[in-house]
Amino acid sequence: MTNRIDRTDAHGISRRDLFKFGTVAAAGVVGAGALASCAPQTSGAGTSDSGAATGEAGTAAGHLREGLPSFLVKPEPITDIKETKDFDVVVVGAGASGVPAALSALEAGASVALLQKENQAISQGNSGSGIDLATSDPADVANLVSQLIADSQHRSNRALVELWAQNSGEAVKWVIEKSAESGAPVIDQGNQQHIPLITKKGYTMNFITSFFGPKPLTTGDGMRALAETAAKEGVEIFYSTPAEQLVQDDSGKVTGVIAKGEGGYIQFNAAKGVIMATGDYQNDTDMLYYYQPDMTNLEPKQTNKTGDGHKMVVWAGGKIEDLAHTKMLHDFDAGPSSMCDMPFLSVKNSTGKRFVNETVEMSLMNCYLRSAEDAGHYCQIFDSTYMEDAADWAGKLVDPEALKVYMPEEDVEREGVFEGQINTYKADTLEELAEKLEIADVDAFVETVERYNELCAAGADEDFGKPAQYLVPVDTPPYYGIHRHVRMSAICSGVEVNENHECLTPEGEVIEGLYAIGNCSGRFYGGIDYPLTVFGLSLGRCYTEGYVIGRMVAQK
């Protein structure tokens, strides 16, 4: 059959096409008008043009757009092919899902190409978790799957979560072993991060937890080492070669991908399948504001995450999962990550005032800090008695001496931190502490602490209802503060896939030969925010999907 780029007319968007993009507001659909004649054409999968496909960007009724944005408009087919290469499996994206997918497919007997738009493998974070099935109660594993689905507001596809639960221990152990072959800085932390979950739920369960570190080393170092192992074993890796379009035959089957090499466009044919492992879309502002308008004032942590895979799958007939999309916003680095969820007094930097019942987890604080004035900034406040006051709280306290590594003003050797992100301070007065923490209204901050101390003395939080056991005063100098700045670590929503991670059309039909994994694939989560129920779930999921789907596609 003759290869081509897509089955639908590049200049027309039908009612069926609208559903490819997930839930679309009725007002946006009505405002879209004559989509075909007005839509600007794009030439690839990079950051989309500002403005919508039709109409100017607007803020009517609080919405950022009046029409469909240009990133949803399929570009003209690329025909100037300089070279063609043939493989069994082509993996697009060398990250925490793509590198394992490529190596796993190779080990299963396939010839494999791994395409990466960067000049090296890229990943973030440190911990990736999997369940050791051999030492875990099957009923408890099933319960954890149900808990994760509940944490995602019951919008997850259970089959996708089960894929992680039933394969993650094997996959994470494999990632640890294969990464170590190239000298990666990796250890198995086992249950270290999971004791609170196991204790709270009474689980008979054990974890295998990869840890690439200590900081400033990350999983990126691990994936670069794993890519070295993959290359030595036979995976052909093409760095600085961004994929731009999928190739389909007349039946719609995906048969390859076109990428831009140094000398022009290269068509990589894939006899068994193309696996999209391109990550999220946080750095394409048009995509971000369209699917995540509440992220307008919150900064990305990553770079060059432009939703390339999402776009290419849509252009090939696929669908992006329905709104709302799941976001991940954290700051584990300003102070100890083990203290980030401890319910110390919290205040906004913009006002100096308390704003929340502090039992709210750090991963949810972004919901209170979305304004331009707040932009994700807040402070945790405690005093010199914190080691005694919070001794029984969930989490792990770091004593004053060890806390110095997070304090820019202390002259100590830094290990296990990102120096540019540490932001913890100590002061003898509240006024001095407020200045160091960059709190805008010092007087309001002092009044807030005084009011909080009154509530602690009364043993009842009449302002926000925090339980009495967490009401400890801030009245004994020196005073401490951690200025946390939550930013986007990832957008965890992608294209619709089935239990085998095959990409689906809006009608639920399989697009043959096309797979999506990691943050390019959808329906693993489903809530507004990424759940921290299992520490390291995000990377564990990516490793597992790469390991399982790479092997599955190779064995077709």
Coordinates of C-alpha atoms in Angstrom, one line a residue:
M1 CA 0.0 0.0 0.0
T2 CA 1.1 3.6 -0.6
N3 CA 2.4 5.4 2.5
R4 CA 1.0 8.7 3.4
I5 CA 0.9 11.0 6.4
D6 CA -2.8 11.0 7.4
R7 CA -6.2 9.9 6.4
T8 CA -8.1 13.2 6.8
D9 CA -8.1 16.3 4.8
A10 CA -5.5 18.7 6.1
H11 CA -7.8 21.7 5.4
G12 CA -11.0 20.4 7.0
I13 CA -12.1 19.8 10.6
S14 CA -15.3 17.8 10.9
R15 CA -17.6 17.3 13.9
R16 CA -15.7 14.0 14.4
D17 CA -12.4 15.9 14.5
L18 CA -13.7 18.1 17.4
F19 CA -13.8 15.0 19.6
K20 CA -10.2 14.2 18.9
F21 CA -9.2 17.1 21.1
G22 CA -11.1 16.1 24.2
T23 CA -13.9 18.2 25.8
V24 CA -14.4 21.4 24.0
A25 CA -16.4 24.3 25.4
A26 CA -19.6 24.9 23.5
A27 CA -18.8 28.6 23.2
G28 CA -15.4 27.7 21.7
V29 CA -17.0 25.4 19.1
V30 CA -19.5 28.1 18.1
G31 CA -16.8 30.7 17.8
A32 CA -14.6 28.5 15.7
G33 CA -16.5 29.3 12.5
A34 CA -15.0 28.4 9.2
L35 CA -12.1 26.5 10.6
A36 CA -10.6 25.3 7.3
S37 CA -10.4 28.6 5.5
C38 CA -9.0 30.6 8.3
A39 CA -6.7 28.2 10.0
P40 CA -2.9 28.9 9.9
Q41 CA -0.8 25.9 8.9
T42 CA 2.0 24.5 11.1
S43 CA 5.0 22.7 9.8
G44 CA 5.9 20.4 12.7
A45 CA 5.5 19.4 16.3
G46 CA 7.2 22.3 18.1
T47 CA 5.7 25.2 20.0
S48 CA 2.5 26.3 18.3
D49 CA 1.9 29.8 17.1
S50 CA 0.1 32.2 19.4
G51 CA -3.5 32.8 18.5
A52 CA -6.3 30.4 17.7
A53 CA -7.0 28.6 14.5
T54 CA -9.8 31.0 14.0
G55 CA -10.4 34.3 15.7
E56 CA -8.1 36.2 18.0
A57 CA -7.3 35.0 21.5
G58 CA -9.8 36.3 23.9
T59 CA -10.8 36.2 27.6
A60 CA -14.6 36.3 27.2
A61 CA -16.3 34.6 30.1
G62 CA -12.9 33.8 31.5
H63 CA -11.8 31.6 28.6
L64 CA -8.5 32.2 27.0
R65 CA -9.6 31.3 23.5
E66 CA -12.5 31.9 21.1
G67 CA -11.7 29.2 18.6
L68 CA -9.6 26.0 18.2
P69 CA -5.9 26.8 18.5
S70 CA -3.5 26.2 15.7
F71 CA -1.7 23.3 17.4
L72 CA -4.7 21.1 16.6
V73 CA -4.5 21.9 12.9
K74 CA -2.7 19.2 10.9
P75 CA 0.3 20.4 9.0
E76 CA 0.9 19.8 5.3
P77 CA 2.6 16.4 4.6
I78 CA 6.3 16.3 4.5
T79 CA 7.4 15.0 1.1
D80 CA 11.1 16.0 0.9
I81 CA 12.5 12.8 2.3
K82 CA 16.3 12.6 2.0
E83 CA 16.8 9.1 3.4
T84 CA 14.8 6.1 4.5
K85 CA 15.7 3.7 7.3
D86 CA 14.0 0.4 8.2
F87 CA 13.4 -1.0 11.7
D88 CA 11.0 -3.3 13.5
V89 CA 10.3 -0.7 16.2
V90 CA 10.7 3.0 16.3
V91 CA 10.6 4.7 19.7
V92 CA 10.1 8.5 19.8
G93 CA 11.5 10.2 22.9
A94 CA 14.5 9.2 25.0
G95 CA 13.2 9.7 28.5
A96 CA 12.0 7.6 31.4
S97 CA 9.6 5.6 29.3
G98 CA 11.3 5.8 25.9
V99 CA 14.8 4.5 26.8
P100 CA 13.4 1.4 28.7
A101 CA 11.0 0.8 25.7
A102 CA 13.8 0.8 23.2
L103 CA 16.1 -1.5 25.2
S104 CA 13.2 -3.8 26.1
A105 CA 12.2 -4.1 22.5
L106 CA 15.7 -4.9 21.5
E107 CA 16.0 -7.6 24.2
A108 CA 12.8 -9.2 22.7
G109 CA 14.5 -9.6 19.3
A110 CA 13.5 -6.4 17.4
S111 CA 15.7 -4.0 15.5
V112 CA 15.1 -0.6 17.2
A113 CA 15.6 3.0 16.4
L114 CA 15.3 5.6 19.3
L115 CA 14.7 9.2 18.2
Q116 CA 15.4 12.1 20.5
K117 CA 15.1 15.8 19.6
E118 CA 17.6 16.7 22.4
N119 CA 21.3 15.9 22.1
Q120 CA 21.0 13.4 25.0
A121 CA 18.5 11.5 27.0
I122 CA 16.3 13.7 29.3
S123 CA 14.4 12.9 32.5
Q124 CA 13.7 14.4 35.9
G125 CA 13.2 13.3 39.5
N126 CA 14.9 10.7 41.6
S127 CA 12.6 7.9 42.7
G128 CA 10.7 5.3 40.7
S129 CA 8.6 2.7 42.4
G130 CA 7.3 -0.8 41.7
I131 CA 5.6 -3.5 43.8
D132 CA 7.5 -6.7 44.7
L133 CA 4.7 -9.1 43.9
A134 CA 6.5 -12.1 45.4
T135 CA 6.3 -10.6 48.9
S136 CA 3.0 -8.6 48.7
D137 CA -0.5 -9.7 49.4
P138 CA -2.5 -9.8 46.2
A139 CA -5.6 -8.4 47.9
D140 CA -3.5 -5.4 49.2
V141 CA -2.2 -4.8 45.7
A142 CA -5.7 -4.8 44.3
N143 CA -6.7 -2.4 47.2
L144 CA -3.8 0.0 46.3
V145 CA -5.0 0.0 42.7
S146 CA -8.5 1.0 43.8
Q147 CA -6.9 3.7 46.1
L148 CA -5.0 5.2 43.3
I149 CA -8.1 5.3 41.1
A150 CA -10.0 7.0 44.0
D151 CA -7.2 9.5 44.3
S152 CA -7.7 10.3 40.6
Q153 CA -11.5 11.0 41.2
H154 CA -12.3 7.5 39.7
R155 CA -11.4 8.7 36.2
S156 CA -8.5 6.3 35.6
N157 CA -8.6 3.3 33.3
R158 CA -8.1 0.5 35.8
A159 CA -6.4 -1.7 33.2
L160 CA -3.6 0.9 32.9
V161 CA -3.1 1.1 36.6
E162 CA -3.1 -2.7 36.9
L163 CA -0.4 -2.8 34.2
W164 CA 1.8 -0.8 36.6
A165 CA 0.9 -2.8 39.7
Q166 CA 1.4 -6.2 38.1
N167 CA 4.7 -5.5 36.2
S168 CA 6.4 -2.6 38.1
G169 CA 8.5 -4.6 40.5
E170 CA 10.1 -6.6 37.6
A171 CA 10.4 -3.4 35.5
V172 CA 12.0 -1.2 38.2
K173 CA 14.4 -4.0 39.2
W174 CA 15.4 -4.3 35.5
V175 CA 16.0 -0.6 35.2
I176 CA 18.2 -0.6 38.2
E177 CA 20.3 -3.5 37.0
K178 CA 20.6 -2.3 33.4
S179 CA 21.4 1.3 34.4
A180 CA 24.1 0.1 36.8
E181 CA 25.8 -1.7 33.9
S182 CA 26.9 1.8 32.6
G183 CA 27.8 3.1 36.1
A184 CA 24.6 5.0 36.8
P185 CA 24.3 6.4 40.4
V186 CA 21.4 4.1 41.4
I187 CA 20.3 2.1 44.4
D188 CA 17.2 0.3 45.5
Q189 CA 15.6 2.1 48.4
G190 CA 13.0 -0.6 48.9
N191 CA 10.3 0.5 51.3
Q192 CA 12.1 3.6 52.6
Q193 CA 9.7 6.1 51.0
H194 CA 6.6 3.9 51.5
I195 CA 6.5 3.3 55.2
P196 CA 3.7 5.9 55.8
L197 CA 1.5 4.3 53.2
I198 CA 2.1 0.7 54.4
T199 CA 1.5 1.7 58.0
K200 CA -1.6 3.8 57.3
K201 CA -3.2 1.1 55.2
G202 CA -1.9 -1.9 57.1
Y203 CA -0.6 -3.4 53.9
T204 CA 1.4 -6.6 53.5
M205 CA 3.4 -5.1 50.7
N206 CA 7.0 -4.4 49.7
F207 CA 8.4 -2.0 47.0
I208 CA 11.3 -1.9 44.8
T209 CA 12.3 1.7 44.5
S210 CA 15.0 3.0 42.2
F211 CA 16.8 6.1 43.4
F212 CA 19.1 7.9 41.0
G213 CA 21.1 10.4 43.2
P214 CA 21.9 12.0 45.5
K215 CA 20.9 15.4 44.2
P216 CA 22.0 17.2 42.0
L217 CA 22.2 13.8 40.2
T218 CA 18.8 12.8 38.9
T219 CA 17.0 10.1 36.8
G220 CA 18.3 12.0 33.8
D221 CA 21.8 10.7 34.7
G222 CA 20.2 7.3 35.0
M223 CA 18.5 7.4 31.6
R224 CA 21.7 8.6 29.9
A225 CA 23.5 5.6 31.4
L226 CA 20.7 3.3 30.4
A227 CA 20.9 4.8 26.8
E228 CA 24.6 4.0 26.8
T229 CA 23.8 0.4 27.7
A230 CA 21.0 0.3 25.0
A231 CA 23.4 1.6 22.4
K232 CA 26.1 -1.0 23.3
E233 CA 23.6 -3.8 23.0
G234 CA 22.3 -2.6 19.5
V235 CA 19.7 0.1 19.8
E236 CA 20.4 2.8 17.1
I237 CA 19.9 6.1 18.8
F238 CA 19.4 9.3 16.8
Y239 CA 20.0 12.4 18.9
S240 CA 19.1 15.9 17.7
T241 CA 16.6 14.3 15.4
P242 CA 13.1 15.6 16.2
A243 CA 10.2 13.5 14.9
E244 CA 7.6 15.7 13.2
Q245 CA 5.0 13.5 11.5
L246 CA 3.7 9.9 11.4
V247 CA 3.5 7.9 8.3
Q248 CA 0.3 5.9 7.5
D249 CA -0.7 3.6 4.8
D250 CA -4.1 3.7 3.0
S251 CA -5.8 1.7 5.7
G252 CA -4.6 4.2 8.4
K253 CA -2.0 1.9 9.9
V254 CA 1.0 3.7 11.2
T255 CA 4.1 2.4 9.3
G256 CA 6.7 4.9 10.4
V257 CA 7.7 8.4 11.4
I258 CA 9.4 11.3 9.7
A259 CA 12.1 13.1 11.6
K260 CA 14.4 16.0 10.8
G261 CA 18.1 15.0 10.7
E262 CA 21.1 17.2 10.1
G263 CA 21.0 16.6 6.4
G264 CA 17.2 16.8 5.9
Y265 CA 14.1 14.7 6.6
I266 CA 14.6 11.0 7.3
Q267 CA 11.7 8.5 7.1
F268 CA 12.0 5.7 9.8
N269 CA 9.9 2.8 8.7
A270 CA 8.6 0.6 11.6
A271 CA 7.5 -2.9 10.6
K272 CA 6.0 -3.6 14.0
G273 CA 5.1 -0.3 15.5
V274 CA 5.9 3.3 16.5
I275 CA 6.0 4.0 20.3
M276 CA 5.4 7.6 21.2
A277 CA 7.3 8.4 24.5
T278 CA 7.6 12.2 24.0
G279 CA 6.6 13.4 27.4
D280 CA 4.2 16.3 28.2
Y281 CA 3.2 19.7 26.8
Q282 CA 4.0 22.1 29.6
N283 CA 6.3 24.3 27.5
D284 CA 3.8 24.8 24.6
T285 CA 1.9 27.7 26.1
D286 CA -1.0 27.4 23.6
M287 CA -1.5 23.8 24.6
L288 CA -1.0 24.5 28.3
Y289 CA -3.5 27.4 28.5
Y290 CA -6.0 25.5 26.4
Y291 CA -6.0 22.4 28.5
Q292 CA -4.8 23.9 31.8
P293 CA -6.0 27.5 32.0
D294 CA -5.3 27.5 35.7
M295 CA -1.6 27.2 35.0
T296 CA -1.4 30.6 33.4
N297 CA 0.6 32.1 36.4
L298 CA 2.5 29.0 37.4
E299 CA 6.0 28.4 36.0
P300 CA 7.2 25.2 34.2
K301 CA 10.2 23.4 35.7
Q302 CA 11.1 21.7 32.5
T303 CA 12.1 22.9 29.0
N304 CA 11.3 21.8 25.5
K305 CA 8.3 19.7 26.6
T306 CA 6.0 20.8 23.7
G307 CA 3.5 18.0 23.3
D308 CA 5.0 16.7 20.1
G309 CA 3.6 13.2 20.5
H310 CA 0.1 14.5 21.5
K311 CA 0.0 16.5 18.3
M312 CA 1.3 13.8 16.0
V313 CA -1.2 11.2 17.4
V314 CA -4.1 13.7 16.9
W315 CA -3.0 14.4 13.3
A316 CA -3.0 10.6 12.7
G317 CA -6.6 10.3 13.9
G318 CA -6.2 9.9 17.6
K319 CA -7.8 11.7 20.5
I320 CA -6.4 13.6 23.5
E321 CA -8.1 12.5 26.7
D322 CA -11.0 14.5 28.1
L323 CA -10.6 17.4 30.4
A324 CA -9.6 17.9 33.2
H325 CA -6.0 17.1 32.7
T326 CA -3.7 16.1 35.7
K327 CA -0.9 18.4 36.7
M328 CA 2.1 17.9 39.0
L329 CA 3.4 20.9 40.9
H330 CA 6.0 20.4 43.6
D331 CA 8.8 22.0 45.5
F332 CA 10.9 19.3 47.2
D333 CA 14.0 21.4 47.1
A334 CA 13.6 24.7 49.0
G335 CA 13.7 22.7 52.2
P336 CA 13.7 19.0 53.1
S337 CA 11.2 17.0 51.0
S338 CA 10.4 14.9 54.1
M339 CA 9.0 18.0 55.8
C340 CA 7.0 19.4 52.8
D341 CA 3.7 17.9 54.0
M342 CA 4.1 18.6 57.7
P343 CA 1.3 20.9 58.8
F344 CA 3.4 23.9 60.0
L345 CA 1.9 27.3 59.8
S346 CA 1.8 28.4 56.2
V347 CA 1.5 31.9 54.8
K348 CA 1.4 33.5 51.3
N349 CA 4.4 35.5 50.3
S350 CA 2.1 38.0 48.6
T351 CA 0.2 38.9 51.7
G352 CA 2.0 37.5 54.7
K353 CA -1.4 35.9 55.8
R354 CA -2.4 32.4 56.5
F355 CA -4.5 30.9 53.7
V356 CA -5.2 27.2 54.3
N357 CA -5.7 24.4 56.7
E358 CA -2.1 23.2 56.6
T359 CA -3.0 19.5 56.6
V360 CA -3.4 20.1 52.8
E361 CA -0.5 18.4 51.1
M362 CA 2.2 20.4 49.3
S363 CA 1.1 18.8 46.0
L364 CA -2.3 20.5 46.4
M365 CA -1.0 23.9 47.5
N366 CA -1.0 25.1 43.9
C367 CA -4.8 25.2 44.0
Y368 CA -4.6 28.1 46.5
L369 CA -1.7 29.9 44.7
R370 CA -2.9 30.3 41.1
S371 CA -3.1 34.1 41.0
A372 CA -0.5 36.3 39.3
E373 CA 0.4 37.7 42.8
D374 CA 1.0 34.3 44.3
A375 CA 2.4 32.4 41.4
G376 CA 3.0 29.3 43.5
H377 CA 4.9 31.0 46.4
Y378 CA 4.2 30.3 50.0
C379 CA 6.2 29.8 53.3
Q380 CA 6.2 27.2 56.0
I381 CA 6.9 28.7 59.4
F382 CA 8.1 27.1 62.7
D383 CA 10.3 27.8 65.6
S384 CA 13.2 26.4 67.5
T385 CA 11.1 23.8 69.3
Y386 CA 10.0 22.1 66.0
M387 CA 11.9 18.8 66.7
E388 CA 9.8 18.2 69.8
D389 CA 6.6 19.8 68.6
A390 CA 6.4 17.8 65.4
A391 CA 8.0 14.5 66.6
D392 CA 4.8 12.5 66.2
W393 CA 3.8 14.0 62.8
A394 CA 3.9 12.0 59.6
G395 CA 7.1 12.7 57.7
K396 CA 10.7 12.9 58.7
L397 CA 12.1 15.8 60.6
V398 CA 15.5 17.2 59.7
D399 CA 17.4 18.6 62.7
P400 CA 18.8 22.2 62.8
E401 CA 22.3 21.1 62.0
A402 CA 21.3 19.0 59.0
L403 CA 18.9 21.8 57.9
K404 CA 21.8 24.1 57.2
V405 CA 22.4 22.4 53.9
Y406 CA 19.1 24.0 52.7
M407 CA 20.1 27.5 54.0
P408 CA 21.8 29.8 51.5
E409 CA 23.2 31.9 54.3
E410 CA 25.1 29.0 55.9
D411 CA 28.7 28.2 54.9
V412 CA 28.4 24.4 54.7
E413 CA 29.3 21.7 52.2
R414 CA 26.2 21.1 50.0
E415 CA 25.3 17.5 49.3
G416 CA 21.9 16.1 48.3
V417 CA 20.5 19.4 47.2
F418 CA 20.1 21.6 44.1
E419 CA 22.0 24.7 45.3
G420 CA 20.0 27.1 43.1
Q421 CA 16.7 26.0 44.7
I422 CA 17.5 25.9 48.4
N423 CA 15.4 28.5 50.2
T424 CA 15.3 28.0 54.0
Y425 CA 16.1 30.7 56.5
K426 CA 16.5 31.3 60.3
A427 CA 16.1 34.6 62.2
D428 CA 15.9 35.9 65.7
T429 CA 12.8 38.0 65.0
L430 CA 9.7 37.5 63.0
E431 CA 10.3 40.8 61.1
E432 CA 13.8 39.6 60.1
L433 CA 12.4 36.2 59.0
A434 CA 9.8 37.9 56.9
E435 CA 12.4 40.0 55.1
K436 CA 14.5 36.9 54.3
L437 CA 11.5 35.0 53.1
E438 CA 10.5 37.9 50.8
I439 CA 7.1 38.2 52.4
A440 CA 5.5 41.4 51.0
D441 CA 3.7 42.6 54.1
V442 CA 5.8 42.2 57.2
D443 CA 3.2 43.7 59.6
A444 CA 0.5 41.4 58.3
F445 CA 2.9 38.4 58.8
V446 CA 3.6 39.3 62.4
E447 CA -0.2 39.7 63.0
T448 CA -0.8 36.4 61.4
V449 CA 1.7 34.6 63.7
E450 CA 0.2 36.3 66.7
R451 CA -3.3 35.2 65.7
Y452 CA -2.1 31.7 65.1
N453 CA -0.5 31.6 68.5
E454 CA -3.8 32.6 70.1
L455 CA -5.5 29.7 68.3
C456 CA -2.9 27.3 69.5
A457 CA -3.3 28.5 73.1
A458 CA -7.0 28.0 72.8
G459 CA -6.5 24.5 71.3
A460 CA -9.1 25.2 68.6
D461 CA -8.5 26.5 65.0
E462 CA -11.6 28.7 64.5
D463 CA -10.1 30.1 61.3
F464 CA -9.4 27.0 59.2
G465 CA -10.2 24.0 61.4
K466 CA -6.8 22.3 61.6
P467 CA -6.9 19.5 64.2
A468 CA -5.7 20.4 67.6
Q469 CA -2.7 18.0 67.6
Y470 CA -1.1 20.1 64.8
L471 CA -1.6 23.5 66.6
V472 CA 1.8 24.3 67.9
P473 CA 2.8 28.0 68.5
V474 CA 5.5 29.9 66.8
D475 CA 6.9 31.8 69.8
T476 CA 10.4 30.6 70.6
P477 CA 13.3 32.1 68.6
P478 CA 15.2 31.5 66.5
Y479 CA 12.4 31.2 64.0
Y480 CA 12.6 29.2 60.8
G481 CA 10.9 29.5 57.4
I482 CA 11.0 27.6 54.1
H483 CA 10.0 29.6 51.1
R484 CA 8.5 27.0 48.8
H485 CA 7.8 27.8 45.1
V486 CA 5.6 25.1 43.5
R487 CA 6.1 24.9 39.8
M488 CA 5.1 22.4 37.0
S489 CA 7.1 19.2 37.2
A490 CA 4.9 17.5 34.6
I491 CA 1.5 17.5 32.9
C492 CA 0.4 13.8 33.4
S493 CA -2.4 13.6 30.7
G494 CA -2.1 12.4 27.1
V495 CA -3.8 10.6 24.3
E496 CA -6.4 7.9 24.6
V497 CA -5.0 4.4 24.7
N498 CA -6.4 0.9 25.4
E499 CA -5.0 -1.6 27.9
N500 CA -2.2 -2.4 25.4
H501 CA -1.3 1.3 25.0
E502 CA -2.5 1.3 21.4
C503 CA -3.7 4.8 20.4
L504 CA -7.4 5.2 19.9
T505 CA -9.6 7.2 17.6
P506 CA -12.5 9.3 19.1
E507 CA -14.8 6.3 18.4
G508 CA -12.5 4.0 20.4
E509 CA -11.0 2.2 17.3
V510 CA -7.4 1.2 17.4
I511 CA -4.9 3.1 15.2
E512 CA -2.9 0.1 14.1
G513 CA 0.9 0.3 14.6
L514 CA 0.8 3.3 17.0
Y515 CA 1.4 3.2 20.7
A516 CA 1.8 5.9 23.4
I517 CA 3.4 5.5 26.9
G518 CA 4.5 7.7 29.8
N519 CA 3.1 11.3 29.9
C520 CA 2.2 11.1 26.3
S521 CA -0.5 8.6 27.1
G522 CA -3.7 9.3 29.1
R523 CA -6.1 7.8 31.6
F524 CA -3.6 6.5 34.1
Y525 CA -4.5 9.4 36.3
G526 CA -7.6 11.6 36.0
G527 CA -7.7 14.0 39.0
I528 CA -6.8 17.6 39.0
D529 CA -3.5 16.9 40.8
Y530 CA -1.0 14.0 40.7
P531 CA -1.5 11.9 43.7
L532 CA 1.5 11.3 46.1
T533 CA 0.0 8.1 47.5
V534 CA 2.9 6.1 46.1
F535 CA 6.1 8.0 46.2
G536 CA 7.8 7.6 42.9
L537 CA 4.7 6.5 41.0
S538 CA 5.3 8.7 38.0
L539 CA 8.7 7.4 37.2
G540 CA 7.7 3.8 38.1
R541 CA 4.8 4.0 35.7
C542 CA 7.1 5.3 32.9
Y543 CA 9.7 2.6 33.4
T544 CA 7.0 -0.1 33.6
E545 CA 5.1 1.0 30.5
G546 CA 8.4 1.3 28.5
Y547 CA 9.5 -2.2 29.7
V548 CA 6.2 -3.9 29.0
I549 CA 5.1 -2.2 25.8
G550 CA 8.5 -2.3 24.2
R551 CA 8.7 -6.0 24.7
M552 CA 5.1 -6.5 23.5
V553 CA 5.5 -4.5 20.3
A554 CA 8.7 -6.4 19.5
Q555 CA 7.0 -9.7 19.9
K556 CA 4.1 -8.9 17.5

